[in-house]
CSV table of C-alpha atoms in Angstrom, one decimal:
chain,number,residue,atom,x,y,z
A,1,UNK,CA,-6.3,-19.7,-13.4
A,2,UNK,CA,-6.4,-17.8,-10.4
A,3,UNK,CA,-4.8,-20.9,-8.3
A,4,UNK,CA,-2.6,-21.3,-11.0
A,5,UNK,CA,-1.2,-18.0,-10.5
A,6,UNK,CA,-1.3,-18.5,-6.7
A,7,UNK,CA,0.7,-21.5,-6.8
A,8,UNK,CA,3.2,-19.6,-9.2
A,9,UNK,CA,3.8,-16.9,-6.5
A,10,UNK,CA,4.4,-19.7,-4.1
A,11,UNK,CA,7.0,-20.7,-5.9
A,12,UNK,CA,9.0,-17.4,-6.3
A,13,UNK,CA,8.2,-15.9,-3.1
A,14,UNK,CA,10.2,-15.7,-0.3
A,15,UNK,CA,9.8,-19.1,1.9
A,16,UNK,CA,7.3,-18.1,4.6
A,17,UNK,CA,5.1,-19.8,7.3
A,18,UNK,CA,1.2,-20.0,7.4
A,19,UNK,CA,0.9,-18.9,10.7
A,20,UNK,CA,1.7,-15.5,12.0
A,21,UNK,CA,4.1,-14.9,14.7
A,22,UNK,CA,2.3,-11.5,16.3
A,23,UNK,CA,5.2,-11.0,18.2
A,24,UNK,CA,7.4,-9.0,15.8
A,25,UNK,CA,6.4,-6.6,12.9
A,26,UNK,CA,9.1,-7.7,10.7
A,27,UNK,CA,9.0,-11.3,9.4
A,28,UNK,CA,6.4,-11.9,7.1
A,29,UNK,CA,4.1,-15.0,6.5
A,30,UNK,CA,0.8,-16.6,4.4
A,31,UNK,CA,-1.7,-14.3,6.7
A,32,UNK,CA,-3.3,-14.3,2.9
A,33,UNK,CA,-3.1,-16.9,0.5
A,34,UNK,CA,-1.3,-16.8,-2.6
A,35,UNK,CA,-4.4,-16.9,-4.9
A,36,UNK,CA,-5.4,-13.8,-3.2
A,37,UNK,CA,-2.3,-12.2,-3.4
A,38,UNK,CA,-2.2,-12.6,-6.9
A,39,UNK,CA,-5.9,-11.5,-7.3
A,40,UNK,CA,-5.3,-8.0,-5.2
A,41,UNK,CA,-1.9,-7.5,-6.9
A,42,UNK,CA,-3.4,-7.2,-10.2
A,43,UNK,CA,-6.5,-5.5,-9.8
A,44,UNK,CA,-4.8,-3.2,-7.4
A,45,UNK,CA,-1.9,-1.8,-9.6
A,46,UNK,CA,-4.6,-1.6,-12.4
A,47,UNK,CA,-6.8,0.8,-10.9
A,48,UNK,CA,-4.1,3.1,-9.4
A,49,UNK,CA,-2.0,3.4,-12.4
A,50,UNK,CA,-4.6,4.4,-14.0
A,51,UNK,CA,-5.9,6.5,-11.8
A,52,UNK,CA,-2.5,8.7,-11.3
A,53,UNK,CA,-2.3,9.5,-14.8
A,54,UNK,CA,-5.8,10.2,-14.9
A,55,UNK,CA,-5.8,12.8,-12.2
A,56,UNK,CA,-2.2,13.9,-13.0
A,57,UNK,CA,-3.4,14.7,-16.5
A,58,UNK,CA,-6.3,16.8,-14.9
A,59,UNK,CA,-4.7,18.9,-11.8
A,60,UNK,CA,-1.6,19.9,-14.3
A,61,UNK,CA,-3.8,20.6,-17.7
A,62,UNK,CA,-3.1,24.0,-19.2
A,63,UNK,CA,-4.8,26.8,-18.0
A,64,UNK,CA,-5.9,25.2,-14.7
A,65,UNK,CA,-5.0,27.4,-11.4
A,66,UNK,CA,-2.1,25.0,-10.6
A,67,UNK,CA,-0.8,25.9,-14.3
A,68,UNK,CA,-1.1,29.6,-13.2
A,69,UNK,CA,0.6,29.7,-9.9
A,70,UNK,CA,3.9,27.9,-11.9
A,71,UNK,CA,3.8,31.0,-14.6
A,72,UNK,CA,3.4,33.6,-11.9
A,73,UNK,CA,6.3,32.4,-10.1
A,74,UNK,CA,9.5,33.2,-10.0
A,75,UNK,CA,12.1,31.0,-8.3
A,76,UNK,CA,15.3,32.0,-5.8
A,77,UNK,CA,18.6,32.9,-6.8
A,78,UNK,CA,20.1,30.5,-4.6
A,79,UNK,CA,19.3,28.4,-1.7
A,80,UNK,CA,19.5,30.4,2.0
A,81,UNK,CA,21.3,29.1,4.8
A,82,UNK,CA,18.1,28.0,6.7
A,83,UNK,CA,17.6,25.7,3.7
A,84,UNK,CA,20.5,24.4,3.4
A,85,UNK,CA,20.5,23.8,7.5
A,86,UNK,CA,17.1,22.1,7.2
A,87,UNK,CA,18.8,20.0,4.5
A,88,UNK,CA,21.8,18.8,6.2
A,89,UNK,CA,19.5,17.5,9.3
A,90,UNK,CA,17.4,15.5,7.8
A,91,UNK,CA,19.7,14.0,5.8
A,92,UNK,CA,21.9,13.5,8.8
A,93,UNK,CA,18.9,11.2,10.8
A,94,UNK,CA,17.9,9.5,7.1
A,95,UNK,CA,21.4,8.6,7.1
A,96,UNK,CA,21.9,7.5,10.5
A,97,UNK,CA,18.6,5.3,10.1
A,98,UNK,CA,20.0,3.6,7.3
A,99,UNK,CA,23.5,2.9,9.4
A,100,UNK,CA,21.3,1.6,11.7
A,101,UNK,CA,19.5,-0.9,9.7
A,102,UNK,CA,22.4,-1.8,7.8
A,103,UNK,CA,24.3,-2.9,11.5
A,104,UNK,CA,20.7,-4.9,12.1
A,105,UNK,CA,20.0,-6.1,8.3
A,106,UNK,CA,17.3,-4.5,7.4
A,107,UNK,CA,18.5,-2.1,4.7
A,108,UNK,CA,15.0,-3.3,2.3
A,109,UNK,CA,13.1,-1.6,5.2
A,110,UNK,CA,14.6,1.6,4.1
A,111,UNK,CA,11.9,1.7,1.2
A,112,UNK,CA,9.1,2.0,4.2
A,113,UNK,CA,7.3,5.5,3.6
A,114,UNK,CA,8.1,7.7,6.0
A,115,UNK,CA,11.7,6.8,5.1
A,116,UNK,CA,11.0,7.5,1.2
A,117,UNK,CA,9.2,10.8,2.6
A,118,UNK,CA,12.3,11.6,4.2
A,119,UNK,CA,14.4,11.0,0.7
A,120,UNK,CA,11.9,12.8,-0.9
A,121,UNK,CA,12.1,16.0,0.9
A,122,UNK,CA,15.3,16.0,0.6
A,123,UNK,CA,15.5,15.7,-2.9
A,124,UNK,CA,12.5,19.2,-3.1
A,125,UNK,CA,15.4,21.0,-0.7
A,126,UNK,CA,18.4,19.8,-3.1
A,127,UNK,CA,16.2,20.4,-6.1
A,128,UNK,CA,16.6,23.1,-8.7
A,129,UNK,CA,13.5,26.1,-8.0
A,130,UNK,CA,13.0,26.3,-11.5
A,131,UNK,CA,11.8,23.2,-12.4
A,132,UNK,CA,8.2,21.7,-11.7
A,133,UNK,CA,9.8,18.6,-10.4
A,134,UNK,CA,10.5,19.8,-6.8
A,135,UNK,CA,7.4,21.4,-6.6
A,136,UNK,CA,5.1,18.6,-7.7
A,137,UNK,CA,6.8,16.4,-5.0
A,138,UNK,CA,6.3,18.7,-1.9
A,139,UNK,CA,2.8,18.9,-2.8
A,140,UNK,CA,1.6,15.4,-3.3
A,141,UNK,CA,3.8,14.7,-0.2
A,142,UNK,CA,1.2,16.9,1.6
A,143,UNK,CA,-1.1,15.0,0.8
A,144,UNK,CA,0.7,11.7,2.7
A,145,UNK,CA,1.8,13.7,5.4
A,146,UNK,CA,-0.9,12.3,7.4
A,147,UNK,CA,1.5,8.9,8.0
A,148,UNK,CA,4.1,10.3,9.4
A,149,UNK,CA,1.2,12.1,12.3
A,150,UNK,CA,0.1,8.7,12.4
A,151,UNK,CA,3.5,6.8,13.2
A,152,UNK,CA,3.7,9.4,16.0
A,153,UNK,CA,0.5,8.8,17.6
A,154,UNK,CA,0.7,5.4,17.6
A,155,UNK,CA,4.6,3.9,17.0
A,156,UNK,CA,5.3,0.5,16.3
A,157,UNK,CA,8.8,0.3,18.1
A,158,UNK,CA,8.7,-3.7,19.1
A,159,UNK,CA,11.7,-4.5,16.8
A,160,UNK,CA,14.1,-1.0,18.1
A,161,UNK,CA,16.5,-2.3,20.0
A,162,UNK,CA,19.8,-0.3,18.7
A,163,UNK,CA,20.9,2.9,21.0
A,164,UNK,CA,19.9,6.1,19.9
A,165,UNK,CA,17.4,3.9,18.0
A,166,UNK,CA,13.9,5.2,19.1
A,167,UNK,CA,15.3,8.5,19.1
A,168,UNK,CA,16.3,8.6,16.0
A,169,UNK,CA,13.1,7.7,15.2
A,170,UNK,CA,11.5,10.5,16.7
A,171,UNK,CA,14.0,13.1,15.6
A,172,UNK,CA,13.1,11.5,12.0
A,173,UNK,CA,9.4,11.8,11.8
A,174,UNK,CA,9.4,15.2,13.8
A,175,UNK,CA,11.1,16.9,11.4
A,176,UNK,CA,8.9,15.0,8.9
A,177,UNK,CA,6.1,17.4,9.9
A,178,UNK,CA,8.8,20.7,10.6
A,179,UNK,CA,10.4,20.7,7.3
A,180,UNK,CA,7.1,21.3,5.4
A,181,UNK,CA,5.8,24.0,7.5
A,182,UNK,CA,9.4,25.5,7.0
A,183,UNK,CA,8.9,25.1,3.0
A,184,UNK,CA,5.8,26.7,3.4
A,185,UNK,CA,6.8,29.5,5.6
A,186,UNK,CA,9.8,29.9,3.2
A,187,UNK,CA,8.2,31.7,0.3
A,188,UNK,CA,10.3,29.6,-2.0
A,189,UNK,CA,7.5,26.7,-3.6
A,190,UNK,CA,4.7,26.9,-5.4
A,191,UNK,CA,2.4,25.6,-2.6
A,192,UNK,CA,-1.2,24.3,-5.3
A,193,UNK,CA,-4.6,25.2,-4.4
A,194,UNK,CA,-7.3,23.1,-2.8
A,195,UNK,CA,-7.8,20.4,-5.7
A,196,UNK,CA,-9.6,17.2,-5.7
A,197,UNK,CA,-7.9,16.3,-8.5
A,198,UNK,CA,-4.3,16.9,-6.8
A,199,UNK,CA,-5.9,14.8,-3.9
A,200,UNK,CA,-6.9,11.7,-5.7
A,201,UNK,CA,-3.5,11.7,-8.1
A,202,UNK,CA,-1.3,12.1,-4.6
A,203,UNK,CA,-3.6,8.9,-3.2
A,204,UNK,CA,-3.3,7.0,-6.4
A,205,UNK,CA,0.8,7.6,-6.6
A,206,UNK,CA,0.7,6.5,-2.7
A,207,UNK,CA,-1.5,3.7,-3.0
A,208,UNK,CA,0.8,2.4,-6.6
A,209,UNK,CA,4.3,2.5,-4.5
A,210,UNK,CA,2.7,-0.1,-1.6
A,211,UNK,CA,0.8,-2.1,-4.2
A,212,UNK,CA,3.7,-2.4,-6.7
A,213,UNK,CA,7.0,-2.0,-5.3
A,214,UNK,CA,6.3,-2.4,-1.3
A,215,UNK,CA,4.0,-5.6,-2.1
A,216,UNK,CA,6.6,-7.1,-4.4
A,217,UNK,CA,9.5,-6.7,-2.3
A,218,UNK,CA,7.6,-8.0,1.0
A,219,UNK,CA,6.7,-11.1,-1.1
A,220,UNK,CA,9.6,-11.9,-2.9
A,221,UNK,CA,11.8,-10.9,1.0
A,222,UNK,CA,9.3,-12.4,3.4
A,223,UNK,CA,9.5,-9.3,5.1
A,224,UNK,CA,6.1,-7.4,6.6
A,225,UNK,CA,6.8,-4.0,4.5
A,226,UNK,CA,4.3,-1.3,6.0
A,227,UNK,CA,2.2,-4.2,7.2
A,228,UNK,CA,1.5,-5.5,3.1
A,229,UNK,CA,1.5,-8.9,4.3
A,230,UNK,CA,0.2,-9.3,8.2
A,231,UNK,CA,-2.1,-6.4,9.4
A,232,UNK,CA,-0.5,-4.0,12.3
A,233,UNK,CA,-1.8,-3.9,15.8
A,234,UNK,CA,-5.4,-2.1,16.0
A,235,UNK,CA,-8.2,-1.8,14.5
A,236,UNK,CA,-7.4,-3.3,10.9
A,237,UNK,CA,-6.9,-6.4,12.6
A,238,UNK,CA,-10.5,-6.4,13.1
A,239,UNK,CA,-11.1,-6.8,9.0
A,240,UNK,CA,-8.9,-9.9,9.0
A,241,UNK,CA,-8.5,-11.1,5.4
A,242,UNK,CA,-10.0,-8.0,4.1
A,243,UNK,CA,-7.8,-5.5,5.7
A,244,UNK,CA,-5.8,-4.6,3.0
A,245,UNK,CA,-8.8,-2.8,1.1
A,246,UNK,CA,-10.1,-1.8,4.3
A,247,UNK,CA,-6.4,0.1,4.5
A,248,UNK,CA,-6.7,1.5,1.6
A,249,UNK,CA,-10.3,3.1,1.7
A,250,UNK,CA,-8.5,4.7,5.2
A,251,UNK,CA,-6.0,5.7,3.5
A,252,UNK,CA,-8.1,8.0,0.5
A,253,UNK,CA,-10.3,9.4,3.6
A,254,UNK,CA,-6.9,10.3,5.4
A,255,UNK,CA,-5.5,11.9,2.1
A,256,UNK,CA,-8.1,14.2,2.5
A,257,UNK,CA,-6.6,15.6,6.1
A,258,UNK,CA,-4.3,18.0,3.4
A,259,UNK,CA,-7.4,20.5,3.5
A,260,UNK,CA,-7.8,20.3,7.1
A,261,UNK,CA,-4.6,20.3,9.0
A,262,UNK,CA,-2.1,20.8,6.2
A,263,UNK,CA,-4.8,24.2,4.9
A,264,UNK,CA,-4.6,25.8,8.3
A,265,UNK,CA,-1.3,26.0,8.1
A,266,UNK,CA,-0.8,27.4,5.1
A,267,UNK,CA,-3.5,29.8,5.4
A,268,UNK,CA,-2.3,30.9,8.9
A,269,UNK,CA,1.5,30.9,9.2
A,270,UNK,CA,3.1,34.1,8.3
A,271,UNK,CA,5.4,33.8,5.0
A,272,UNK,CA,8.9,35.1,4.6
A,273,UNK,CA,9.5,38.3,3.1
A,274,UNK,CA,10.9,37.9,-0.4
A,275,UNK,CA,14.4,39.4,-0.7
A,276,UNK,CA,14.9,42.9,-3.2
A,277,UNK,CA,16.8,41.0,-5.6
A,278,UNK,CA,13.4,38.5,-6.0
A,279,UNK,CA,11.0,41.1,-5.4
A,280,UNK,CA,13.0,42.6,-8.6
A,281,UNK,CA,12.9,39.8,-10.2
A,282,UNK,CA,9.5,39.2,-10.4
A,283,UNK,CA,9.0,42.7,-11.4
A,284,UNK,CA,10.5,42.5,-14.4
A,285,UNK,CA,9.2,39.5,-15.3
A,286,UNK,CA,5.9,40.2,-15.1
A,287,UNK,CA,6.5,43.7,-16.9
A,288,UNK,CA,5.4,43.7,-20.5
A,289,UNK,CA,9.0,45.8,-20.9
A,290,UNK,CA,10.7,43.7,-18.2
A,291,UNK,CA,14.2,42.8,-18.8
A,292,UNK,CA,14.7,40.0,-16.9
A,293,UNK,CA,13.2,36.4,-18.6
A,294,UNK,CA,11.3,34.0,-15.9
A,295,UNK,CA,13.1,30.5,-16.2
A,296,UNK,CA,10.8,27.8,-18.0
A,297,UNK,CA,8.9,25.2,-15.7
């Protein structure tokens, strides 16, 4: 059945050689068969759709500490300036990245991570306070932050070629790492507790998004999205046909770098002072007389 299946994917997948070209990171090829494509997309998506919900259900259950922090807080009036500043660059170098992949067309690599973390961020800074959306977002991308520290150490620029280019791409991923220390130092997000279970859900959401939509579109484009189909440079190469797993076991160790790195931080930096008209605010909504009615997350 298995061979079945590979042969099926053969047939709606993008038309791709059997041997790699390691001279580019773009175009894609059979570094894995078919049949194991198949086998490792199914088992894959399985266990991490399950495992999101799982852990989702657990970190945001009533009464956990995660629960609490949302009812104790009480969200800004309106966005600052800094905020909206912070906002308007990065979606100024997300945009200019996607001008610059439409002019070289490769607008599906758009949907790599560190550009989704970019979208993502801005979507938190755009987002309403008062709902839990925004909030679950910054912190699970916390917890992934670890790629964008990763892309910096050790970038992958052998297909840049477009001026302003490779600087675009280090204005992008710098501010990747300086827009959540700003949220953090802003006073204005719920920022969770240490949580295993907030760990494991973030993994599982990170690992679903390459297995599902990252694998499907590489395979049905030909095109090596965040190295799904021919292993990057390094170490993984050294795993050959089992580097994919061998990625994703890095990966869950590297989620882990949120109560290391990401904890000093937020333990350490200094916070913003809360303005009156919050500090009032919250007052009165934690008053048993209070006037003023905390939003619903």
């Amino acid at each position: 059945m298995s061979s079945r299946l590979g042969d099926w994917l053969l047939a709606i997948a993008a038309e791709m050689p059997f041997e790699t070209d390691w001279e580019t990171s773009l175009n894609g090829s059979w570094y894995l068969s078919p049949r194991r494509h198949t086998i490792e997309f199914l088992i894959y998506n399985v266990i991490f759709l399950y495992s999101a919900h799982y852990f989702y259900r657990r970190a945001l259950s009533p009464g956990s500490p995660i629960s609490q922090r949302f009812a104790a807080y009480v969200p800004p009036s309106k966005k600052s300036k800094i905020e909206i500043t912070v906002l308007i660059l990065l979606a100024a170098s997300l945009l200019t990245t996607a001008f610059q992949k439409w002019i070289r067309g490769g607008m599906l690599y758009l949907l790599q991570p560190c550009h989704m973390s970019a979208l993502m961020l801005i979507t938190v800074l755009a987002g309403p306070k008062d709902k839990k959306w925004p909030h679950i977002l910054l912190n699970i991308y916390f917890h992934i932050m670890w790629g964008t520290m990763l892309a910096l150490l050790s970038p992958d620029l052998r297909d840049y070629s477009l001026v302003f280019e490779v600087e675009n791409f280090y204005i992008e991923h710098y501010l990747l790492i300086l827009v959540p220390i700003y949220m953090i130092w802003s006073n204005r997000y719920v920022i969770w507790p240490v949580s295993m279970n907030v760990a494991l859900m973030s993994f599982s959401l990170f690992a679903l998004y390459h297995s599902f939509i990252l694998s499907s579109m590489a395979l049905l484009k030909g095109q090596n999205l965040n190295y799904l189909l021919v292993p990057p440079p390094g170490p993984l190469q050294a795993f050959g046909k089992w580097y994919r797993p061998a990625m994703y076991v890095f990966c869950s160790l590297l989620t882990m770098t949120r109560y290391i790195l990401i904890e000093v931080v937020i333990q350490l930096l200094p916070r913003r002072q809360v303005s009156p008209a919050q500090l009032e605010r919250q007052d009165a909504s934690s008053s048993p007389s209070g006037q003023v009615k905390r939003k619903a997350l």
